[in-house]
Coordinates of C-alpha atoms and ligand atoms in Angstrom, one line a residue:
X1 CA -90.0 -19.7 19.6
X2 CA -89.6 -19.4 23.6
X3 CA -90.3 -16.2 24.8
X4 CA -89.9 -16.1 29.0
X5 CA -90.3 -13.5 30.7
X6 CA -86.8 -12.4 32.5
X7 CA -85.1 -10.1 35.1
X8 CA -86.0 -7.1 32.3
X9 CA -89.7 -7.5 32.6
X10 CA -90.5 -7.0 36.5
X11 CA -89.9 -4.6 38.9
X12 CA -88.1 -6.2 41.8
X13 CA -88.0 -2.8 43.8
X14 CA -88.7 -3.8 47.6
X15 CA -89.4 -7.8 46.6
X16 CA -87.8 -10.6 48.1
X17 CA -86.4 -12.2 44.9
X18 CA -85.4 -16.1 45.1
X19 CA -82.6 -16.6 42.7
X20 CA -82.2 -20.2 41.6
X21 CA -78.1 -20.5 40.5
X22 CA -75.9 -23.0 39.6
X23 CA -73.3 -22.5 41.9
X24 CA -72.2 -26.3 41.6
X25 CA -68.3 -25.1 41.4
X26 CA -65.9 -28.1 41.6
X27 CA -63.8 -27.6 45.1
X28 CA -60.8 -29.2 46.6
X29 CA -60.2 -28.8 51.0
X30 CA -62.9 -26.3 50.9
X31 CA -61.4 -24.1 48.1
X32 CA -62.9 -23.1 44.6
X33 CA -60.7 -24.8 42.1
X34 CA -62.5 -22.9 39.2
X35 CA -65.0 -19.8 39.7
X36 CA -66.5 -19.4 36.1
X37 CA -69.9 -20.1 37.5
X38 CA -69.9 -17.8 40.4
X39 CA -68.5 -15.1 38.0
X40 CA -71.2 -16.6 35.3
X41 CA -74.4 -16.1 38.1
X42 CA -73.1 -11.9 38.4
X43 CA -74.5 -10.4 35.9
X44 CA -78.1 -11.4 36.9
X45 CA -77.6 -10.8 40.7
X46 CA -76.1 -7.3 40.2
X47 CA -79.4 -6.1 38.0
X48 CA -81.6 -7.6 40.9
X49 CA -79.6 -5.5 43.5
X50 CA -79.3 -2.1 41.0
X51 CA -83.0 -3.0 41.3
X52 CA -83.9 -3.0 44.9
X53 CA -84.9 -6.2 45.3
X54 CA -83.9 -8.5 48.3
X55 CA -81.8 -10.9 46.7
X56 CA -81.8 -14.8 48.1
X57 CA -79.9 -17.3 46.6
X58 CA -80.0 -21.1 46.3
X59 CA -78.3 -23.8 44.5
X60 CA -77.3 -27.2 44.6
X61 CA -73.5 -28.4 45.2
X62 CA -72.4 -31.9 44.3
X63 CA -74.6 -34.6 45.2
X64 CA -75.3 -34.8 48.8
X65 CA -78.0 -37.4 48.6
X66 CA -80.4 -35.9 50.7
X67 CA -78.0 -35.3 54.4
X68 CA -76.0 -32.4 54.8
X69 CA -72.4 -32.6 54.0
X70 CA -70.3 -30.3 55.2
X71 CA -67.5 -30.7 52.5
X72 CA -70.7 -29.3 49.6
X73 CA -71.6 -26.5 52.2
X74 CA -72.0 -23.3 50.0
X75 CA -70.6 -21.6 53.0
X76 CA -66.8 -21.0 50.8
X77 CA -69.5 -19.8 48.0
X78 CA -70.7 -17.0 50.0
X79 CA -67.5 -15.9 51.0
X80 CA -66.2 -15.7 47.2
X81 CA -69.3 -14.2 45.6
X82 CA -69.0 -11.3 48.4
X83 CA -65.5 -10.4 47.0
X84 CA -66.7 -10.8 43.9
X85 CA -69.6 -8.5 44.3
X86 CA -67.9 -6.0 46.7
X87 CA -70.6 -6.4 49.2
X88 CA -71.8 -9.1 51.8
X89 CA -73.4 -12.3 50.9
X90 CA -75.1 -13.7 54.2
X91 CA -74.6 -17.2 54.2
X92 CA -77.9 -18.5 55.9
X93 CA -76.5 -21.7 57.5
X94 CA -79.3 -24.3 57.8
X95 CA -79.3 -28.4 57.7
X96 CA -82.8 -28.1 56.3
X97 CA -82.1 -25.2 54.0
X98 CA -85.0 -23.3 55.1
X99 CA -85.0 -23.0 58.7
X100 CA -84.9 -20.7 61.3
X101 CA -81.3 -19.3 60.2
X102 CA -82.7 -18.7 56.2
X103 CA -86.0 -17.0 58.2
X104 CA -84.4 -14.6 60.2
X105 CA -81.7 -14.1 57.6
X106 CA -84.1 -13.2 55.4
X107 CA -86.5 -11.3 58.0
X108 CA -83.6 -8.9 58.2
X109 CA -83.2 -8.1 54.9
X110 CA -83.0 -4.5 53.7
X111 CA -83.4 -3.7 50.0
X112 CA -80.3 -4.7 47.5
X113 CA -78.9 -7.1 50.3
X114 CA -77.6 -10.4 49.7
X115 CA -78.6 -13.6 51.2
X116 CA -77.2 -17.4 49.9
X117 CA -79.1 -20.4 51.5
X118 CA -77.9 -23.7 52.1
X119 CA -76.7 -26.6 49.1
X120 CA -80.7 -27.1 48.1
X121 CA -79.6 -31.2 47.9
X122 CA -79.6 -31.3 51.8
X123 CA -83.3 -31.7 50.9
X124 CA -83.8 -35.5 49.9
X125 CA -86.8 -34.0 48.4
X126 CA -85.1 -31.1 46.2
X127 CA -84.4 -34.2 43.1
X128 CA -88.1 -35.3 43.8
X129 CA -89.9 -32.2 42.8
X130 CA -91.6 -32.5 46.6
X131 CA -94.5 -30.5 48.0
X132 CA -92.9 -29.2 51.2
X133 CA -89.5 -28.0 50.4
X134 CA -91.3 -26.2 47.2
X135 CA -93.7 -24.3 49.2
X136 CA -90.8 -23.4 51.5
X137 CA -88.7 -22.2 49.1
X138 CA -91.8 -20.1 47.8
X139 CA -92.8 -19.0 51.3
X140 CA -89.4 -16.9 51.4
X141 CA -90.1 -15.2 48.1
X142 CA -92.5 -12.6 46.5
X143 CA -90.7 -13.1 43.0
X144 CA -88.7 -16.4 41.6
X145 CA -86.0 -16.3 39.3
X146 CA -84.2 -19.0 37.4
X147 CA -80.9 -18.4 36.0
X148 CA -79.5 -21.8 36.5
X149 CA -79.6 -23.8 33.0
X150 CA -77.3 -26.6 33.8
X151 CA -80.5 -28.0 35.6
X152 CA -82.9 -26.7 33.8
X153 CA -83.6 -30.3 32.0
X154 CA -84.6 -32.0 35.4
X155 CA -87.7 -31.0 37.6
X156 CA -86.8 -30.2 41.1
X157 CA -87.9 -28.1 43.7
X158 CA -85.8 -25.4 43.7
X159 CA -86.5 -24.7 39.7
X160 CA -90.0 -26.5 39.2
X161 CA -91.7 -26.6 42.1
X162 CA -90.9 -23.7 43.9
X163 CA -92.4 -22.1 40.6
X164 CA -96.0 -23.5 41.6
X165 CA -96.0 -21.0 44.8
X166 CA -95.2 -17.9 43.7
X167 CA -97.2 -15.6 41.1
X168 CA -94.2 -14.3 38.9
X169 CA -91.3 -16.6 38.0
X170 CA -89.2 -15.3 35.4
X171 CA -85.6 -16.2 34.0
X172 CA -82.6 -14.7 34.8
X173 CA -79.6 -13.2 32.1
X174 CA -78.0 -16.6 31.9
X175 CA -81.4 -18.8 31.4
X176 CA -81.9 -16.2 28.4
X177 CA -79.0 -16.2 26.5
X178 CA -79.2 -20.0 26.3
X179 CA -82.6 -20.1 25.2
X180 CA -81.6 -17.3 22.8
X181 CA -78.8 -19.3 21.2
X182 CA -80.0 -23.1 21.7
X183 CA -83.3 -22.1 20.9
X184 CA -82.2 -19.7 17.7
X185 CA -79.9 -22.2 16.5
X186 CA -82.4 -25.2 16.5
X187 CA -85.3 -23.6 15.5
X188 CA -84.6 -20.6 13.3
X189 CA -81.2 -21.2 11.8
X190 CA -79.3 -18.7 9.8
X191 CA -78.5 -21.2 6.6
X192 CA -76.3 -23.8 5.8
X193 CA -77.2 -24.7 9.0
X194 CA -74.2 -27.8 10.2
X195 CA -74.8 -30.0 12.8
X196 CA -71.7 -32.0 14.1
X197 CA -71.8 -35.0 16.7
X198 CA -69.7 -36.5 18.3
X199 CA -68.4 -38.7 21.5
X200 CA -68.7 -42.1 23.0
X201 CA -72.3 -43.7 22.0
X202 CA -74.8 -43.8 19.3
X203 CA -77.0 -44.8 21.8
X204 CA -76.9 -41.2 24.1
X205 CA -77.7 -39.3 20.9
X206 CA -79.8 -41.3 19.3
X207 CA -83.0 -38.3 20.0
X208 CA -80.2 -35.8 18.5
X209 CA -79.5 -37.1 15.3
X210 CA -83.3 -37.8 14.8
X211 CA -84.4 -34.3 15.6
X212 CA -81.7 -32.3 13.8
X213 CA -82.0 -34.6 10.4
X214 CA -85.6 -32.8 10.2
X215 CA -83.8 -29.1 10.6
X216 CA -79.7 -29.3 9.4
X217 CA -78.6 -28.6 5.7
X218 CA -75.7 -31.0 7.2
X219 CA -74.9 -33.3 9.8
X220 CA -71.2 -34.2 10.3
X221 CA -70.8 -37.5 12.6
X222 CA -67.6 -38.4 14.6
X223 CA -66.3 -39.7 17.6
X224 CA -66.9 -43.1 18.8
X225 CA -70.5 -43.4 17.4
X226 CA -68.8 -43.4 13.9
X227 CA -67.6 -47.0 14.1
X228 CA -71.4 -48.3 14.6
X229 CA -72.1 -46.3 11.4
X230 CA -68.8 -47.7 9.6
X231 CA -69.9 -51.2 10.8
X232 CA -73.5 -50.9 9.6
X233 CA -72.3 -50.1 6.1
X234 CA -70.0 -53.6 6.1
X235 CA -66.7 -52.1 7.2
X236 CA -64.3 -53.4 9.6
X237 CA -63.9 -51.3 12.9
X238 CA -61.3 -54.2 14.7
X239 CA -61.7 -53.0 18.7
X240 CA -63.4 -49.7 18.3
X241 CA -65.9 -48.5 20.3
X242 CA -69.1 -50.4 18.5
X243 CA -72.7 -50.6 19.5
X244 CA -74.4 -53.5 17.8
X245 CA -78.0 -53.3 18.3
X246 CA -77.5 -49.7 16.8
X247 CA -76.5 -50.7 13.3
X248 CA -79.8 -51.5 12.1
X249 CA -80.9 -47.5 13.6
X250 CA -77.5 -46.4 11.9
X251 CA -78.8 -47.3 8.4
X252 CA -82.5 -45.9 9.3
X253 CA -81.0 -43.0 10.1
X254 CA -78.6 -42.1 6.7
X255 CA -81.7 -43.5 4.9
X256 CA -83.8 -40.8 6.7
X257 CA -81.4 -38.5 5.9
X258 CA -81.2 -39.1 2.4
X259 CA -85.1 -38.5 2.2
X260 CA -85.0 -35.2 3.7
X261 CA -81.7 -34.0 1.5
X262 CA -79.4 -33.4 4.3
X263 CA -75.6 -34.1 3.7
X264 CA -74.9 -36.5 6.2
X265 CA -71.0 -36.8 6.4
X266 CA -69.3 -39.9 7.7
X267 CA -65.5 -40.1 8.4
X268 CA -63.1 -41.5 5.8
X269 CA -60.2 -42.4 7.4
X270 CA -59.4 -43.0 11.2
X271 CA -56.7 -42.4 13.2
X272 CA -56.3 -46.4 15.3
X273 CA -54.1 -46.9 18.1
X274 CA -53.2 -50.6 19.6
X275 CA -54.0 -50.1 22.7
X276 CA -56.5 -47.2 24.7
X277 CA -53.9 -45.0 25.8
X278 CA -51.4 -42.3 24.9
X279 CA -48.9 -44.5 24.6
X280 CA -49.9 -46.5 21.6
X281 CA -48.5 -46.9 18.5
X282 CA -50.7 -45.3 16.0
X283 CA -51.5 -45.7 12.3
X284 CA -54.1 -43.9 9.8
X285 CA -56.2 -46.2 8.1
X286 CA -59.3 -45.6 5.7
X287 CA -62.4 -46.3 7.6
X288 CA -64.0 -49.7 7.8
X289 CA -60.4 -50.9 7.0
X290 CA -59.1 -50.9 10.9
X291 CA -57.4 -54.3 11.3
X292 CA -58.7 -56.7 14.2
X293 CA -56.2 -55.6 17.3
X294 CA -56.5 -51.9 16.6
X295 CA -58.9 -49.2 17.6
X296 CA -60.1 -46.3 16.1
X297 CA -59.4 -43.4 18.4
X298 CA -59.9 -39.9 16.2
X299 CA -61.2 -38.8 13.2
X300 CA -58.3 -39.5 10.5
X301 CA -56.6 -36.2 9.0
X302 CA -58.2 -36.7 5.5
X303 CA -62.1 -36.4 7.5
X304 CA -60.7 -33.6 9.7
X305 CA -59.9 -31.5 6.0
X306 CA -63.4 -32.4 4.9
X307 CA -65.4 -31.4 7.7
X308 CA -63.3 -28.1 8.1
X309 CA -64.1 -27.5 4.8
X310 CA -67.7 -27.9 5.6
X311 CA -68.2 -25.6 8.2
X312 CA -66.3 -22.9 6.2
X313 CA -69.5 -21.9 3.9
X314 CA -71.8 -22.7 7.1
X315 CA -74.0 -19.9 8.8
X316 CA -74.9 -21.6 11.7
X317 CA -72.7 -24.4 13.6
X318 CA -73.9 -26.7 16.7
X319 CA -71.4 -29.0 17.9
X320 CA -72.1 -31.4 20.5
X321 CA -69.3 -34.5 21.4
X322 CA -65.5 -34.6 20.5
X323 CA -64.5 -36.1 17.6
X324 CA -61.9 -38.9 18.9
X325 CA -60.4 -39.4 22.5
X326 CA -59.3 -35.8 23.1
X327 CA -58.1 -36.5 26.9
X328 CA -55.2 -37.6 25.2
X329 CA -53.1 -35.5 23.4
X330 CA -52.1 -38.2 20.9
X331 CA -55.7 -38.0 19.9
X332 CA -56.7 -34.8 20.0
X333 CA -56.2 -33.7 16.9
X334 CA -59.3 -33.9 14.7
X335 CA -60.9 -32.4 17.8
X336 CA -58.8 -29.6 17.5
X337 CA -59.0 -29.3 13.8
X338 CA -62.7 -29.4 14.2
X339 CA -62.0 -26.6 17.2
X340 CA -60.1 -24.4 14.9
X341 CA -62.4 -24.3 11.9
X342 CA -65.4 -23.6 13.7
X343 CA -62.6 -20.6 15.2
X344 CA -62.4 -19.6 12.0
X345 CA -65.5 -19.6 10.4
X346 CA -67.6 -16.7 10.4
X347 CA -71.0 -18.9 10.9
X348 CA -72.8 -18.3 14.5
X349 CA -70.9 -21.3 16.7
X350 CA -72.7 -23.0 19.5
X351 CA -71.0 -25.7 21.8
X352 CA -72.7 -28.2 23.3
X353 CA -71.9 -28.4 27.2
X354 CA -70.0 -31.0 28.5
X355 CA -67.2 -32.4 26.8
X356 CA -67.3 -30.4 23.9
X357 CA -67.1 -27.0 26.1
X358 CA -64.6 -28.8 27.9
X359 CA -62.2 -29.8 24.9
X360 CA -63.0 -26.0 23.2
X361 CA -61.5 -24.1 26.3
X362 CA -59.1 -26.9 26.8
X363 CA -57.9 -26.4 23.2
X364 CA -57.9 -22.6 23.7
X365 CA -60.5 -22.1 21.6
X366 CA -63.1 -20.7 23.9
X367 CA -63.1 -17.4 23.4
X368 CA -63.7 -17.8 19.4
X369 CA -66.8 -19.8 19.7
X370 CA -70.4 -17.1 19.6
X371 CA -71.8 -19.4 22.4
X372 CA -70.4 -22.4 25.1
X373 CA -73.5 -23.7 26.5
X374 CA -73.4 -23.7 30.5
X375 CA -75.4 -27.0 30.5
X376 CA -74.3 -30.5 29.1
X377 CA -77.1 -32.3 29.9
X378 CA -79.6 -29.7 29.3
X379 CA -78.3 -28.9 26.0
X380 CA -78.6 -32.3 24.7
X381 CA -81.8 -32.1 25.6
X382 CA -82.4 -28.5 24.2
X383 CA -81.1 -30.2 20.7
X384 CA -83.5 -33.2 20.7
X385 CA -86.4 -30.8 20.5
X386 CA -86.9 -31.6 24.2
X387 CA -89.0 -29.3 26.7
X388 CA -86.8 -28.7 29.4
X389 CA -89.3 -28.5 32.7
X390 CA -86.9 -25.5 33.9
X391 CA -87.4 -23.6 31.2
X392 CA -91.1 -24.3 30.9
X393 CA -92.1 -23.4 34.2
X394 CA -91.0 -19.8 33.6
X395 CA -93.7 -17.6 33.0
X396 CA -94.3 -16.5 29.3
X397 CA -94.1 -12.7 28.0
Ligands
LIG401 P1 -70.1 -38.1 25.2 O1 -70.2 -37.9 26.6 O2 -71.0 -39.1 24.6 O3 -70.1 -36.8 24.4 O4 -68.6 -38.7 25.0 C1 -67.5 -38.1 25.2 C2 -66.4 -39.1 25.3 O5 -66.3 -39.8 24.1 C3 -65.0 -38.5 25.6 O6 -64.6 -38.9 26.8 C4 -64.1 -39.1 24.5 O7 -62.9 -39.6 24.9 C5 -65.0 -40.3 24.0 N1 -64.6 -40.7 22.6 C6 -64.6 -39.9 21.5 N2 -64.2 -40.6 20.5 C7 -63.9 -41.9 20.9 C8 -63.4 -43.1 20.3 N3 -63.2 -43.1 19.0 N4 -63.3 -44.2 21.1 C9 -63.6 -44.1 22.4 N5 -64.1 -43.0 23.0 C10 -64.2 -41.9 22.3

């Protein structure tokens, strides 16, 4: 079990406190198309003020490559977040993220102030982990805090490194609750623990299925990577999206499952389409039945009853990948069927980031789910036993 020390366990009273955010919001002509982040990062950044501490805050924006950019400024980020928190957010300007501008900035500082450096990315060496922007970003600080899981599965500077320089590095609210949930759910399950999979490739969650066969009760599979299953076991997928140098790791892996009792659950019937779009005509057929200029694009409706019905009796639900080509409303459905069970269950619900958060709130079914993981990447990760570096570098209770 993780167990980080967080915001609750120091006394930030008088500290300079280096937050590490994702403030990565998407923007169009320099405004915030969608704020859940910012709003997301408060909860942590209030505490730290209530506290005493000198707040600084950093995050990355976009991928800048190294040069600054002044469309991925976090200048419009400071701006928003001092609304938000009804009190000024200096925006330290600085090409080099830590210059003279973040210095005095921070020089200045009286206790329960704000101060938001520069998109961390101007750094080419923020996404190499480097020496000298680490110990720069240390040098500001007397206390580091990472609340920023969406990047908590790579090592960079402004999570990893930085975390070599200074003597206290906890997690922030955010970090927590992730590791609370992700961590919970993987590790100490509330049984019938159900595992569902879905989206494009076997290939991308090939670590996934391998680590969650040795903890699930059952492990529900749809989505594209269904087809490589279906043609492993002899059936016809026609177009579909197949993968196959992954048969042979398809049958290994309902083989392993088999051996260690869990209910691996394949679809039955597919929803095809004759062409990749919303406008095609459509047809159910069984699965491994889909004729040779068709494609399957969703779970059929028969496989959307049957996996409802198994996360009914569930205790604890993960759900990583959409089940068919949700973008499109024509094939949405077993996504949302999917959606609304887990709605309707009253098992502890954890969604994947990525697509699967995306479809969820998409589908309106946001708010019913116990936890939408803030990281899609990272999550993955989380669920193929992985140690994320961001997470490890936090100092333990
Ligand atoms: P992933 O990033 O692997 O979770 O994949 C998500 C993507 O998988 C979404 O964009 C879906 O449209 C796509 N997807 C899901 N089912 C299918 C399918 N049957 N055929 C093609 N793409 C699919």
């Amino acid at each position: 079990m993780l167990n980080k020390k967080s915001v609750d366990d120091i006394n930030v009273k008088g500290l300079k406190v280096l937050v590490r955010c994702d403030f990565n919001v998407p923007m169009v002509d320099g405004k915030i198309t969608d704020e859940n982040r910012l709003v997301a990062a408060l909860p942590t950044i209030k505490k730290l003020i209530a506290d005493g501490g000198k707040v600084i805050l950093c995050s990355h924006m976009g991928k800048p490559k190294g040069e600054p950019k002044p469309e991925l400024s976090l200048a419009p980020v400071a701006v928003r977040l001092s609304e938000l928190l009804g009190q000024e957010v200096k925006f330290a300007a600085d090409a080099t993220v830590v210059g003279e501008n973040a210095k005095a900035a921070v020089a200045a500082m009286n206790d329960g102030e704000v101060v938001l450096l520069e998109n961390t990315r101007y750094r080419a060496e923020e996404t190499k982990n480097g020496e000298a922007f680490s110990k720069e970003l240390a040098s500001l600080c007397d206390v580091f805090v990472n609340d920023a899981f969406g990047t908590a599965h790579r090592a960079h500077c402004s999570n990893v490194g930085v975390t070599e320089y200074v003597d206290t590095a906890v997690v922030g609210y955010l970090m927590q609750k992730e590791i609370d949930f992700l961590g919970n759910a993987v590790n100490n399950p509330e049984r019938p623990f159900v595992a569902i999979l879905g989206g494009a490739k076997v290939s991308s969650k090939i670590s996934v299925i391998e680590n969650l066969l040795d903890k699930v009760d059952t492990l529900i599979i749809g989505g594209g990577m269904a087809y490589t299953f279906s043609k492993a076991l002899g059936g016809e997928v026609g177009k579909s999206l197949l993968e196959e140098d992954y048969c042979e790791y398809a049958l290994k892996m309902l083989d392993k499952a088999k051996e260690k009792g869990v209910n691996l659950m394949l679809p039955v019937d597919t929803l095809c389409g004759d062409d990749f779009s919303n406008d095609a005509n459509t047809m159910v057929v069984d699965c491994g039945c889909i004729p040779a200029d068709w494609e399957g694009m969703d779970i059929g409706p028969k496989t959307a009853a049957l996996y409802a019905e198994a996360v009914k009796t569930a205790k604890t639900v993960v759900w990583n990948g959409p089940m068919g080509c949700f973008e499109m409303p024509k094939f949405a459905g077993g996504t949302e069927a999917v959606a609304k069970a887990l709605s309707e269950t009253d098992a502890v619900t954890i969604i994947g980031g990525g697509d699967s958060a995306a479809a969820v709130n998409q589908l309106g079914y946001g708010d019913k789910m116990t936890h939408i993981s803030t990281g899609g990447g990272a999550s993955l990760e989380f669920l193929e036993g992985k140690e994320l570096p961001g997470v490890a570098a936090a100092n333990d209770k």
